[in-house]
Every structure is written in C-alpha cells, then in structure tokens.
mmCIF file with all atom_site columns, C-alpha atoms in Angstrom:
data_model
loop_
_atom_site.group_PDB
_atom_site.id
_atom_site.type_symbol
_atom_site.label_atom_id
_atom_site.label_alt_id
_atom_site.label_comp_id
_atom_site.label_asym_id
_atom_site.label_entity_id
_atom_site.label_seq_id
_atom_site.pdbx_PDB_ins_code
_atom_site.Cartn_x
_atom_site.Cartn_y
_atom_site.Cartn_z
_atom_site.occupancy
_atom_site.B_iso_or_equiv
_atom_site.pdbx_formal_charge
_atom_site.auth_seq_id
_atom_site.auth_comp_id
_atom_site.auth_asym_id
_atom_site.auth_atom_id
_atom_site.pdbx_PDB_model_num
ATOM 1   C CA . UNK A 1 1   ? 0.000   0.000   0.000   1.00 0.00 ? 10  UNK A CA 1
ATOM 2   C CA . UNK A 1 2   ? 1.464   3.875   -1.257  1.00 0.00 ? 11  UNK A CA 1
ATOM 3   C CA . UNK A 1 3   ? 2.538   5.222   1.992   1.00 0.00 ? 12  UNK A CA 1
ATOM 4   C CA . UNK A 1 4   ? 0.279   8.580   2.462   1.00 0.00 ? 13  UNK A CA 1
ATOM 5   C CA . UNK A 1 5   ? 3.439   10.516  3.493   1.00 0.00 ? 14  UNK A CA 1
ATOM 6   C CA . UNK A 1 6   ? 2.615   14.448  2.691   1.00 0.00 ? 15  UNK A CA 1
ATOM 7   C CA . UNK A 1 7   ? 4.742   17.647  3.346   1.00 0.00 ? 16  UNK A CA 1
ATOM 8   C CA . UNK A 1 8   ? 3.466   20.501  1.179   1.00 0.00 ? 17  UNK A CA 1
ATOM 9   C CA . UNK A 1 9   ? 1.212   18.942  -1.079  1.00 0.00 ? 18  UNK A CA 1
ATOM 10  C CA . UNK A 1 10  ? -0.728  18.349  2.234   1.00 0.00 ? 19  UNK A CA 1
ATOM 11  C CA . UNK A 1 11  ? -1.668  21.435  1.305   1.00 0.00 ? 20  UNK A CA 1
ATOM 12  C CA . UNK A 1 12  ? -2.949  20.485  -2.585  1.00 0.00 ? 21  UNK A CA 1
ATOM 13  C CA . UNK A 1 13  ? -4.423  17.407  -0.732  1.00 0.00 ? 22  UNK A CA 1
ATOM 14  C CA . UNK A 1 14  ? -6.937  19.399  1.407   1.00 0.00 ? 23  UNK A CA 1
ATOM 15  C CA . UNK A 1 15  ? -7.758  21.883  -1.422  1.00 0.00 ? 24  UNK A CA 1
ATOM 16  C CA . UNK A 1 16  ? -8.295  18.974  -4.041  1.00 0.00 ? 25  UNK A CA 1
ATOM 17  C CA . UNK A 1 17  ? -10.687 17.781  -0.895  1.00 0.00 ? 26  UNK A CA 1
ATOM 18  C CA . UNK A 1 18  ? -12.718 20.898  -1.076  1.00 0.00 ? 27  UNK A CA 1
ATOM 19  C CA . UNK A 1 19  ? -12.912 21.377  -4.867  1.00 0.00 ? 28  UNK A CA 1
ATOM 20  C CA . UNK A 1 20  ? -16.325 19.302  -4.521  1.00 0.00 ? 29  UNK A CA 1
ATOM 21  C CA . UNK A 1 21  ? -17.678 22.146  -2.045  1.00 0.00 ? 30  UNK A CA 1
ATOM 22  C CA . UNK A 1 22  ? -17.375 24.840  -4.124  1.00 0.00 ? 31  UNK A CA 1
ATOM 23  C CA . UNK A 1 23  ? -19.856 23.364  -6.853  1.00 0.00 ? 32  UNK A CA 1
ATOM 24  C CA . UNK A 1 24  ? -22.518 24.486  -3.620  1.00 0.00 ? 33  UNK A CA 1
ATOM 25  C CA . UNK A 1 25  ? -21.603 27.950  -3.375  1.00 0.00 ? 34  UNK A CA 1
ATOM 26  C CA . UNK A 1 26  ? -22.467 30.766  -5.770  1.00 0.00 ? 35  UNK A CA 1
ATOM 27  C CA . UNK A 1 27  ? -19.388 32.558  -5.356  1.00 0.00 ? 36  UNK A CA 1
ATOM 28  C CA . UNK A 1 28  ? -17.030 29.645  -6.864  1.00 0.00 ? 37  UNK A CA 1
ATOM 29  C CA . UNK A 1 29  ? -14.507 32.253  -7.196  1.00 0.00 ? 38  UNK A CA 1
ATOM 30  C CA . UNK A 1 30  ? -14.712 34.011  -3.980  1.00 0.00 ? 39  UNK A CA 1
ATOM 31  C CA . UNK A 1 31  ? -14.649 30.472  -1.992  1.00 0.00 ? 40  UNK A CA 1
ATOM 32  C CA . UNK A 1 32  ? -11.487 29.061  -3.888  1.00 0.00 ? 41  UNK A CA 1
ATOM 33  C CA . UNK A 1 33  ? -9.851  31.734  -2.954  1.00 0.00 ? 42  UNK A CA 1
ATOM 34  C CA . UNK A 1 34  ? -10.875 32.053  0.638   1.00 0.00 ? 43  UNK A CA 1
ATOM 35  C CA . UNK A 1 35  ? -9.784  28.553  0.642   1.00 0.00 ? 44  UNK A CA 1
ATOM 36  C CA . UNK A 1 36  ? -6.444  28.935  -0.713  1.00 0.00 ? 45  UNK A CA 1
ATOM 37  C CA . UNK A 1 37  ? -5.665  31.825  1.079   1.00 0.00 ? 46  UNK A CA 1
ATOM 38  C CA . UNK A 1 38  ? -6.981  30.617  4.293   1.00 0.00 ? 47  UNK A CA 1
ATOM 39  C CA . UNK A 1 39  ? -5.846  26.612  4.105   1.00 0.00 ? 48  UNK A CA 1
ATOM 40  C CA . UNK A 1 40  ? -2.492  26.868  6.017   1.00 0.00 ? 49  UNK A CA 1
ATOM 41  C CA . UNK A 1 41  ? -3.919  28.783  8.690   1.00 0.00 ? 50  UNK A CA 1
ATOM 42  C CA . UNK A 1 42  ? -6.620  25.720  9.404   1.00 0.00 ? 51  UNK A CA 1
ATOM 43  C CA . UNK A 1 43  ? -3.414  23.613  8.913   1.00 0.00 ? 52  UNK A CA 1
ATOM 44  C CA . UNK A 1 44  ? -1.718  24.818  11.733  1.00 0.00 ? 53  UNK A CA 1
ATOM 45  C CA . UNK A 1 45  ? -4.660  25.522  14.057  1.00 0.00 ? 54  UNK A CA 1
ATOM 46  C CA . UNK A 1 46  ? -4.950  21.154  13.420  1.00 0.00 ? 55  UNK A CA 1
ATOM 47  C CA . UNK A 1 47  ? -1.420  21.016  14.089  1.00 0.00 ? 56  UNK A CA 1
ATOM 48  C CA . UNK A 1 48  ? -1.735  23.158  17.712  1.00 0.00 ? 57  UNK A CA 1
ATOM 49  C CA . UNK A 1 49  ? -4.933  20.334  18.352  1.00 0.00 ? 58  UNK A CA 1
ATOM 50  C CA . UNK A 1 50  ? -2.585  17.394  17.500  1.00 0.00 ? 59  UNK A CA 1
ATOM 51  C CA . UNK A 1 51  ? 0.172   18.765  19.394  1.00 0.00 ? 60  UNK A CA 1
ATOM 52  C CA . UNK A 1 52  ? -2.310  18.641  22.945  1.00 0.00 ? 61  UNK A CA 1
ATOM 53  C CA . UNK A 1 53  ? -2.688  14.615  22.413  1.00 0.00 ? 62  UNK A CA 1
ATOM 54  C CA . UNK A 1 54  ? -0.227  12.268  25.061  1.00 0.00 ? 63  UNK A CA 1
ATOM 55  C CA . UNK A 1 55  ? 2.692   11.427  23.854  1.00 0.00 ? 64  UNK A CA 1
ATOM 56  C CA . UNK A 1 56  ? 1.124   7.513   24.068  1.00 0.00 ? 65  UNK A CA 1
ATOM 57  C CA . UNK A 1 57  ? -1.671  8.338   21.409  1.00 0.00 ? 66  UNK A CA 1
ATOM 58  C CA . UNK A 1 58  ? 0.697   10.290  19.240  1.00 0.00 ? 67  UNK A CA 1
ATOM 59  C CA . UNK A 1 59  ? 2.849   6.896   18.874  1.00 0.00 ? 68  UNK A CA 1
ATOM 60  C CA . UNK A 1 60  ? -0.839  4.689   18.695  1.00 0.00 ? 69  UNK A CA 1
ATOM 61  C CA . UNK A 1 61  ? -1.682  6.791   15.681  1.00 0.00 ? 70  UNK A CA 1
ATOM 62  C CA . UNK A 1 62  ? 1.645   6.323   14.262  1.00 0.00 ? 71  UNK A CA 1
ATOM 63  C CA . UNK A 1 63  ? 2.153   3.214   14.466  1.00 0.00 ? 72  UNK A CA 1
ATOM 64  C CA . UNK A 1 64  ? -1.783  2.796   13.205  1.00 0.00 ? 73  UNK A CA 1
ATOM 65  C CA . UNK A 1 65  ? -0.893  5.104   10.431  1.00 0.00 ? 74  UNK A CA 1
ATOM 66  C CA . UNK A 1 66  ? 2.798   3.504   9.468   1.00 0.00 ? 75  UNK A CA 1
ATOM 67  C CA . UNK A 1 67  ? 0.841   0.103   10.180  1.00 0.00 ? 76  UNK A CA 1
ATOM 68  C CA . UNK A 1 68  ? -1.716  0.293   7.204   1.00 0.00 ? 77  UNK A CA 1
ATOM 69  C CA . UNK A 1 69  ? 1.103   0.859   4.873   1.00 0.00 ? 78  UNK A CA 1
ATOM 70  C CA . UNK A 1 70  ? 2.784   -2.272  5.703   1.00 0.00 ? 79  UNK A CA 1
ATOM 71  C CA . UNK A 1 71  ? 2.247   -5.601  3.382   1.00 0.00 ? 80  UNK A CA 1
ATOM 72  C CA . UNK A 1 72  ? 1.347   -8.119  5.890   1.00 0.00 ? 81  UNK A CA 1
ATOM 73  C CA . UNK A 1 73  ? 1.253   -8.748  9.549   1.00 0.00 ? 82  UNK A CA 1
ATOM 74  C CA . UNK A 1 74  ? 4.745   -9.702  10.360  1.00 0.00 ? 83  UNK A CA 1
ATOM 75  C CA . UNK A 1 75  ? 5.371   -6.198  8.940   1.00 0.00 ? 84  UNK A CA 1
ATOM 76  C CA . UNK A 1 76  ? 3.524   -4.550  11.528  1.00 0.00 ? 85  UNK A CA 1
ATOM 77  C CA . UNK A 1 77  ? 4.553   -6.338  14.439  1.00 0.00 ? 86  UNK A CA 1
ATOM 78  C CA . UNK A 1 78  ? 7.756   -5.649  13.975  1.00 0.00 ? 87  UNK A CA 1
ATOM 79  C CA . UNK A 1 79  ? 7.207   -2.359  13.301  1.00 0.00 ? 88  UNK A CA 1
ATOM 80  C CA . UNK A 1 80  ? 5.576   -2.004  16.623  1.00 0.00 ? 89  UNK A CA 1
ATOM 81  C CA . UNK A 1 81  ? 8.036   -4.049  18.307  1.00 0.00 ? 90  UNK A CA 1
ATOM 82  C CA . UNK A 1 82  ? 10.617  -1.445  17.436  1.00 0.00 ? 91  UNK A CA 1
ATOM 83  C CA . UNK A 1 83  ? 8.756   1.083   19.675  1.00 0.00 ? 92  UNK A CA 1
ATOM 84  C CA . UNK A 1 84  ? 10.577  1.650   22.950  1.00 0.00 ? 93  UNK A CA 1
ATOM 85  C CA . UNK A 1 85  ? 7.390   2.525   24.162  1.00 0.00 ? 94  UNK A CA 1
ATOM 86  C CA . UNK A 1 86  ? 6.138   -1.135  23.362  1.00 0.00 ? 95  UNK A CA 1
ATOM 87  C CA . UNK A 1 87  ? 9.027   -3.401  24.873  1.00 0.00 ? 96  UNK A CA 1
ATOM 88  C CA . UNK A 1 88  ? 6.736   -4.582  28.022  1.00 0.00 ? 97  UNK A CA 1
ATOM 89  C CA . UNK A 1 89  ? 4.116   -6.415  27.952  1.00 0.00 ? 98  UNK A CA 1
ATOM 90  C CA . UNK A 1 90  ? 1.821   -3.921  30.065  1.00 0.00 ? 99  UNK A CA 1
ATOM 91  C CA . UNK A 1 91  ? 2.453   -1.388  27.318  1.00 0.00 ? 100 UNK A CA 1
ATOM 92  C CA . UNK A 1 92  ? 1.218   -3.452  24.090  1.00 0.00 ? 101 UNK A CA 1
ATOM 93  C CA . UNK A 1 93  ? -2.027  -4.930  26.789  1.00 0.00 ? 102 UNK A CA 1
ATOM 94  C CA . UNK A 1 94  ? -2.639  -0.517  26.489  1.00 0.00 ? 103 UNK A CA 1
ATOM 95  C CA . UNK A 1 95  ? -1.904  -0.667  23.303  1.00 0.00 ? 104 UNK A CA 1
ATOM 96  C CA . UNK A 1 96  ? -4.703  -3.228  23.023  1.00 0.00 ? 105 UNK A CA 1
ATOM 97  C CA . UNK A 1 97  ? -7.317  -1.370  25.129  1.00 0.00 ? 106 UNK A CA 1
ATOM 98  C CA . UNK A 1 98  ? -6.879  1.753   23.373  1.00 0.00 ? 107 UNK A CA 1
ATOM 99  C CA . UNK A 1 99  ? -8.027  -0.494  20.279  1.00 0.00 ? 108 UNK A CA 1
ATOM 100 C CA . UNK A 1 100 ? -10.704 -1.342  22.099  1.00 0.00 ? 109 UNK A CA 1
ATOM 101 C CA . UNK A 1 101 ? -9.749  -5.263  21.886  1.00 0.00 ? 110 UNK A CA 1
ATOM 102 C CA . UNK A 1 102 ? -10.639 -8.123  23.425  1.00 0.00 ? 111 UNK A CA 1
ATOM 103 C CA . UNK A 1 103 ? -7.853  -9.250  25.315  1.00 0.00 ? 112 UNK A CA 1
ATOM 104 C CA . UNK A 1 104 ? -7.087  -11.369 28.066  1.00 0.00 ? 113 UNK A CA 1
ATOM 105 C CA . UNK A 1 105 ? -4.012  -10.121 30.452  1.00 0.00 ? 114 UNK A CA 1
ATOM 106 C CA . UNK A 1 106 ? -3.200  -13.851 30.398  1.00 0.00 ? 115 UNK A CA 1
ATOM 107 C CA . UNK A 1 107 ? -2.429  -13.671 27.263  1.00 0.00 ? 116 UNK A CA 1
ATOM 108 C CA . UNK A 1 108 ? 1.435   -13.822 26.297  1.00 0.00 ? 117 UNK A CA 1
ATOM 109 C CA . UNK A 1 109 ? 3.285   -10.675 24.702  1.00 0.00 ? 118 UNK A CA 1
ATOM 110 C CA . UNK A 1 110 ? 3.660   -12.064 21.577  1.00 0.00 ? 119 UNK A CA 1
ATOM 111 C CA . UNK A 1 111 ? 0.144   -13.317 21.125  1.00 0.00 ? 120 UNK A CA 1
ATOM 112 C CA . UNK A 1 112 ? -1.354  -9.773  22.195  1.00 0.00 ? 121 UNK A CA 1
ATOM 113 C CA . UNK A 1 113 ? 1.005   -8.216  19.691  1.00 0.00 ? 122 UNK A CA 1
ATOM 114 C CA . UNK A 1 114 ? -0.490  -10.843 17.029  1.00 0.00 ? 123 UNK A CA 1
ATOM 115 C CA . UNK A 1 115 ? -3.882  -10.151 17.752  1.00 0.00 ? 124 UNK A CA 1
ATOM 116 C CA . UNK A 1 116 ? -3.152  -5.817  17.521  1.00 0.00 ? 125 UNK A CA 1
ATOM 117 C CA . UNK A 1 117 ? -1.189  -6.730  13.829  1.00 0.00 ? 126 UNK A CA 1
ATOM 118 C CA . UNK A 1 118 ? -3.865  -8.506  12.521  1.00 0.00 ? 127 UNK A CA 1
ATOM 119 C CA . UNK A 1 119 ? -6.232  -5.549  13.645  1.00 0.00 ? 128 UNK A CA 1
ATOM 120 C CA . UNK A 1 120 ? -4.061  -2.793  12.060  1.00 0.00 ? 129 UNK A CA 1
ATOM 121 C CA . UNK A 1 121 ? -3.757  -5.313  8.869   1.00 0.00 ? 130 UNK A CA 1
ATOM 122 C CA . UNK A 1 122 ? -7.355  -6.150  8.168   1.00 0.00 ? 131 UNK A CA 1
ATOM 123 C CA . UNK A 1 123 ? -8.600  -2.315  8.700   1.00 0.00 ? 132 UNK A CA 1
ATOM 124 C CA . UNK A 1 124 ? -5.027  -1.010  7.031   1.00 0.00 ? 133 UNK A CA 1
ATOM 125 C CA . UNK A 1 125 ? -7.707  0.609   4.337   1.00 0.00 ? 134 UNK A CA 1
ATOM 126 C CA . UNK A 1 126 ? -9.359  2.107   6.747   1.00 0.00 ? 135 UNK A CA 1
ATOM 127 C CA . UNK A 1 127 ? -6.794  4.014   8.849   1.00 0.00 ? 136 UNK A CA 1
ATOM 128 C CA . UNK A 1 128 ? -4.418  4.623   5.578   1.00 0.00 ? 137 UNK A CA 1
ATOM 129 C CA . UNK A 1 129 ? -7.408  6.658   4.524   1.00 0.00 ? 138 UNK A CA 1
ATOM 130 C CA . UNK A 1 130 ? -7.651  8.510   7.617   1.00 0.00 ? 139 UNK A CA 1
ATOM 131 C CA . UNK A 1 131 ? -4.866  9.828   8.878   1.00 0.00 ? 140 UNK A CA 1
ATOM 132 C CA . UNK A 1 132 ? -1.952  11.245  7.322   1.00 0.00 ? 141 UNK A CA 1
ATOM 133 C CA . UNK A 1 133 ? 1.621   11.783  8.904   1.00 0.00 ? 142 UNK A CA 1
ATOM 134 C CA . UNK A 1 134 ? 2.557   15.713  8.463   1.00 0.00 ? 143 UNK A CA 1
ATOM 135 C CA . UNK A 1 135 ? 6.063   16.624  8.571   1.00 0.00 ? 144 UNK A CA 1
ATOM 136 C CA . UNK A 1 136 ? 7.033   19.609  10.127  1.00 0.00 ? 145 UNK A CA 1
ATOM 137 C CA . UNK A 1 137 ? 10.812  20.522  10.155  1.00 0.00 ? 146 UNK A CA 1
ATOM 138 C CA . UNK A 1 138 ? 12.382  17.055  12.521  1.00 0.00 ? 147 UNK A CA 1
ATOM 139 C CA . UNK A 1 139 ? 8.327   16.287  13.544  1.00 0.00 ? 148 UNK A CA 1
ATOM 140 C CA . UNK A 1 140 ? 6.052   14.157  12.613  1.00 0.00 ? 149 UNK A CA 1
ATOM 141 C CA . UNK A 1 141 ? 2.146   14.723  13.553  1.00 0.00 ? 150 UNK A CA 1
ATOM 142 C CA . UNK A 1 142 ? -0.798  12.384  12.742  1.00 0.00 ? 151 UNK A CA 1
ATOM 143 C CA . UNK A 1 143 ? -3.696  14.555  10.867  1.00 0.00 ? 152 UNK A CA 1
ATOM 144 C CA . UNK A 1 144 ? -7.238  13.750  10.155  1.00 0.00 ? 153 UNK A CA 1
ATOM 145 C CA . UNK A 1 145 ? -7.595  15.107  6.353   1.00 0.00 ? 154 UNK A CA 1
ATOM 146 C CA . UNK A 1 146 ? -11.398 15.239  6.505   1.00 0.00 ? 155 UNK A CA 1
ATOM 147 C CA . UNK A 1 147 ? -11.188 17.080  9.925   1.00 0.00 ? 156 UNK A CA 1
ATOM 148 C CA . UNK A 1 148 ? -9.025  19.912  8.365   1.00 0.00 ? 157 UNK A CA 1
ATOM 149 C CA . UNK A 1 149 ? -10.961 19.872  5.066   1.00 0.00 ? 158 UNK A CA 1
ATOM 150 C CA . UNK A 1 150 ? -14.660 20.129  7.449   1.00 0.00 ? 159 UNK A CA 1
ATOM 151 C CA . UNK A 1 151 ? -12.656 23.155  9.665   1.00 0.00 ? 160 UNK A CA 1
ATOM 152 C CA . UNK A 1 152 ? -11.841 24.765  6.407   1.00 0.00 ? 161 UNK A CA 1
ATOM 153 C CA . UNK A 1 153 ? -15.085 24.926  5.136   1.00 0.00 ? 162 UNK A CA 1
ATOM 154 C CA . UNK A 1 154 ? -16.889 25.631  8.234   1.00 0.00 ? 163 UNK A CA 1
ATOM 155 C CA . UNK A 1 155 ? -14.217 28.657  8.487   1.00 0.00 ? 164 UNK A CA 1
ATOM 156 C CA . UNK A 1 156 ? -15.913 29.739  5.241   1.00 0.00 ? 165 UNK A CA 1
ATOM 157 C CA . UNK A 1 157 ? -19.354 29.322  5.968   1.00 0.00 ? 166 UNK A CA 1
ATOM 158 C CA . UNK A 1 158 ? -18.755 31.663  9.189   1.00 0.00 ? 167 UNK A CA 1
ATOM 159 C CA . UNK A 1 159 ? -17.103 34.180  7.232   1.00 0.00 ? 168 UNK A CA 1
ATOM 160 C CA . UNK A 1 160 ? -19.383 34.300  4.475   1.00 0.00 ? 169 UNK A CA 1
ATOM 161 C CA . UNK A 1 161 ? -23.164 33.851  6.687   1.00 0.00 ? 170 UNK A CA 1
ATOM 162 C CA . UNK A 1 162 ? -21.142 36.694  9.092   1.00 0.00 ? 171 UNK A CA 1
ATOM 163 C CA . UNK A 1 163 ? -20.923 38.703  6.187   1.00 0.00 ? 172 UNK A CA 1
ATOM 164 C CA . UNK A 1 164 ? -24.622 38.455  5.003   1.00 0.00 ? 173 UNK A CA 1
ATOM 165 C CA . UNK A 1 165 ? -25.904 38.967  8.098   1.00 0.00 ? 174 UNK A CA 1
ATOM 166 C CA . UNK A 1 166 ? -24.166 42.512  7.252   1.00 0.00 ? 175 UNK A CA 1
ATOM 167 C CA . UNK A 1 167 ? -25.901 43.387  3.819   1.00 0.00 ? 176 UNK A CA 1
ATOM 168 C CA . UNK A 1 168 ? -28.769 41.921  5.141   1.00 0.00 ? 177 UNK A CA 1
ATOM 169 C CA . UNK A 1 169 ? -29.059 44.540  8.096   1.00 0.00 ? 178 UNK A CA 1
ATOM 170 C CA . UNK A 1 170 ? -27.914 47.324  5.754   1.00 0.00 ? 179 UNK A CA 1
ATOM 171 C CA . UNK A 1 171 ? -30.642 46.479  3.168   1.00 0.00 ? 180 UNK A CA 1
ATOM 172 C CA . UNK A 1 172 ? -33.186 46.044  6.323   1.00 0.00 ? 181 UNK A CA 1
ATOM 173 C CA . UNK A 1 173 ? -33.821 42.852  5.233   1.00 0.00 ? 182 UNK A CA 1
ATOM 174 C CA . UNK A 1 174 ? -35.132 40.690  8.091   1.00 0.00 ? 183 UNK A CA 1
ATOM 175 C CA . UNK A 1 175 ? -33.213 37.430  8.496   1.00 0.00 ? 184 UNK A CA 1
ATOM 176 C CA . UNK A 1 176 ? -33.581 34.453  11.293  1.00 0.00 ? 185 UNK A CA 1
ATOM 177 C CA . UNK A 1 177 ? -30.383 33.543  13.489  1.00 0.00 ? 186 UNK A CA 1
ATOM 178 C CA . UNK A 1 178 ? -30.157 30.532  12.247  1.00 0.00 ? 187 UNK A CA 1
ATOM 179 C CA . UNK A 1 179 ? -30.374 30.477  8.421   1.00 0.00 ? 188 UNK A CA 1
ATOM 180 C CA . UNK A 1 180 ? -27.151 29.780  6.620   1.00 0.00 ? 189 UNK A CA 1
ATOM 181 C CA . UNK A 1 181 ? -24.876 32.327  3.970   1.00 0.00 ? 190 UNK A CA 1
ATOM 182 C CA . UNK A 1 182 ? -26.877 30.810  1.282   1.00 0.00 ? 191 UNK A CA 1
ATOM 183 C CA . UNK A 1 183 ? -30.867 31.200  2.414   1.00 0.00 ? 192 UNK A CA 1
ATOM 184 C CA . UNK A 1 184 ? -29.777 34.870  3.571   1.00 0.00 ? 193 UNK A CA 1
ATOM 185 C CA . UNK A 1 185 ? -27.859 35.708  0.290   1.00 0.00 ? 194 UNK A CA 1
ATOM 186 C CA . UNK A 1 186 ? -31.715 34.481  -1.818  1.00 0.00 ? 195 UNK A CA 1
ATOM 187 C CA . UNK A 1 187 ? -33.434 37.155  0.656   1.00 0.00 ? 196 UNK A CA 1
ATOM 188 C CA . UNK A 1 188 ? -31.259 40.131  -0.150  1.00 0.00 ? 197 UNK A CA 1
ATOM 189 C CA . UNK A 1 189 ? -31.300 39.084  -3.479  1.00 0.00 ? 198 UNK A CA 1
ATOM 190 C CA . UNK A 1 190 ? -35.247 38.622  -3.792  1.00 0.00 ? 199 UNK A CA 1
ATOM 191 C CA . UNK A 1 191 ? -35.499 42.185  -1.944  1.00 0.00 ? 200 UNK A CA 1
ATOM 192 C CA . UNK A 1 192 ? -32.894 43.736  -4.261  1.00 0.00 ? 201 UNK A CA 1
ATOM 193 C CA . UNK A 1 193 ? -35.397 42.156  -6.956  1.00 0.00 ? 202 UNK A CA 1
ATOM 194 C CA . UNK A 1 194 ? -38.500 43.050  -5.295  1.00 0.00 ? 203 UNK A CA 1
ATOM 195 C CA . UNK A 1 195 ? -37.546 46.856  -4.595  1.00 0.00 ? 204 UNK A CA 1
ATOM 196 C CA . UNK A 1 196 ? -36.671 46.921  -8.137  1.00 0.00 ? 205 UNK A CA 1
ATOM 197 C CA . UNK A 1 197 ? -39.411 46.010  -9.315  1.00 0.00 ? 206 UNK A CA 1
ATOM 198 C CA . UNK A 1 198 ? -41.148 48.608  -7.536  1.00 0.00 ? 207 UNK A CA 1
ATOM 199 C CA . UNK A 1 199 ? -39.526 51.289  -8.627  1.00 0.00 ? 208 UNK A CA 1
ATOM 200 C CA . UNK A 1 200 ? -40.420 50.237  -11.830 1.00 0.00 ? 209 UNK A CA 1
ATOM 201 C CA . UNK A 1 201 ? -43.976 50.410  -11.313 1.00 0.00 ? 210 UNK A CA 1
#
C-alpha cells in the first residue's frame, strides 16, 4: 500500500478535498480563494490540536498510520516491536485497550502483539485513509484530512453567513439567526429584486 506521506502537497491534498464544495456555493470564485488563502492557517490551528494529544496516542496513531502501509502482519509487528514505548508487555495490553480489543491479560506478549497486527492489517484501508503523517521541520504529527478539510469549510461558511448577516441589516432585510450564507444571500437578493421592481412600477 502507497505510503500517504505528505509535506506541502498536504496542502494540494486538502484543497483537491474541497474542490467538490465549491460546486454548492455561488461565489465559486470568492470560496477558492478564501480557501487557498486561508488553508495553512486551518493547517496549523490542526497542528496546535494534535500537538495537545499524550505522547502515548501520538505513537498509537503512528504506528496505526505507518501500520496500514505495511504488506502483511509480520510487517507490523515488527514495526511495533521497534517502539521503545512497546518493549513490556503492560504497554502493548494498552496498546490493546486503546483499540478497544478483546484481550485477556493472560495472554502472552507475543500473542497480544499478534492479535493488535492482525487488527491494524485487516482495517489497514481504513486508517491509511484517515490519517496522514505531516512533517514539520524534525516532527512528525498524525492529521485527520477530513477534519481539516470540514474546519476549512466551516471557516468559510462563518465568514461568508457573518458577512450576510451585514448586507442583510444594511438592506433592512429581516433574516432568522439561524439560516445559513446561502438562504440569507436568496433574501437580499429577492429584496434587491423586489424593490426593483417597484420602482419600476
């Protein structure tokens, strides 16, 4: 499996992601370019989240990450088994529970570390889909793609309702609290229509 390895085109990555929003919006233009010029500031307010984890889930998501790119699950468990972190027995049984596996504590080291390989292995698809690991400088972080791409676009949709809710007062158009950039930007424009139409009369 293509390791999912990304320094700057991390970037490209979460704008190709949110190419297929701006086919909703009615200012394509005006969103691509909010997007680009606002995409490495979402980037490193993901990076400042990541950075709060424990140290122990940083290395679970690494090694879930590094683990789905692996070819089979001899791969993986000695890729875990290379982890300082993972050289008692205690340690992988957390690894385990953190995976929310069924293990017995009875169980031997190398027979938990079987059962957490064949885990990683069977839903490799899953997690190499899900996270990616960011390089920054010597660090490494684990990022959720779809989380950045969702803050991104939320981002958007504040600026852009925030700034309707603007015109809208201007134009004394009355709005509810809760309607979206889109539903606010049809009022003003059916009142723009509607006044005009007036006029015209």
């Amino acid at each position: 499996m293509e390791s999912r390895t990304y320094k700057d085109n991390f970037r490209n990555l979460i704008l190709d992601m949110v190419q297929q929003e701006l086919e909703n919006y009615v200012s394509q233009r005006g969103a691509k370019k909010y997007f680009e010029t606002n995409v490495d500031k979402v980037i490193d307010e993901n990076i400042k989240k990541v950075r709060t984890r424990k140290d122990n889930e940083n290395l679970y998501l690494k090694i879930l990450t590094y683990g789905s790119y692996q070819d089979n699950i001899v791969s993986i468990g000695k890729l875990i088994k290379k982890q300082e972190l993972f050289k008692s027995k205690q340690q992988i049984y957390n690894f385990a529970r953190y995976l929310n596996l069924n293990v017995n504590k009875k169980l031997s080291y190398n027979q938990m570390l079987k059962i957490i390989s064949k885990y990683i292995y069977d839903n490799r698809d899953l997690y190499s889909s899900k996270y990616v690991i960011y390089k920054r400088a010597n660090n490494e972080y684990v990022v959720e793609p779809n989380v950045v791409k969702e803050d991104l676009i939320k981002s958007y949709k504040s600026k852009t309702r925030e700034e309707m809710q603007t015109i809208a007062k201007l134009l004394d158009v009355d709005i509810n609290e809760n309607e979206g950039a889109e539903d606010i930007r049809k009022k003003i424009i059916n009142n723009i229509i509607k006044d005009k139409l007036r006029k015209h009369k």
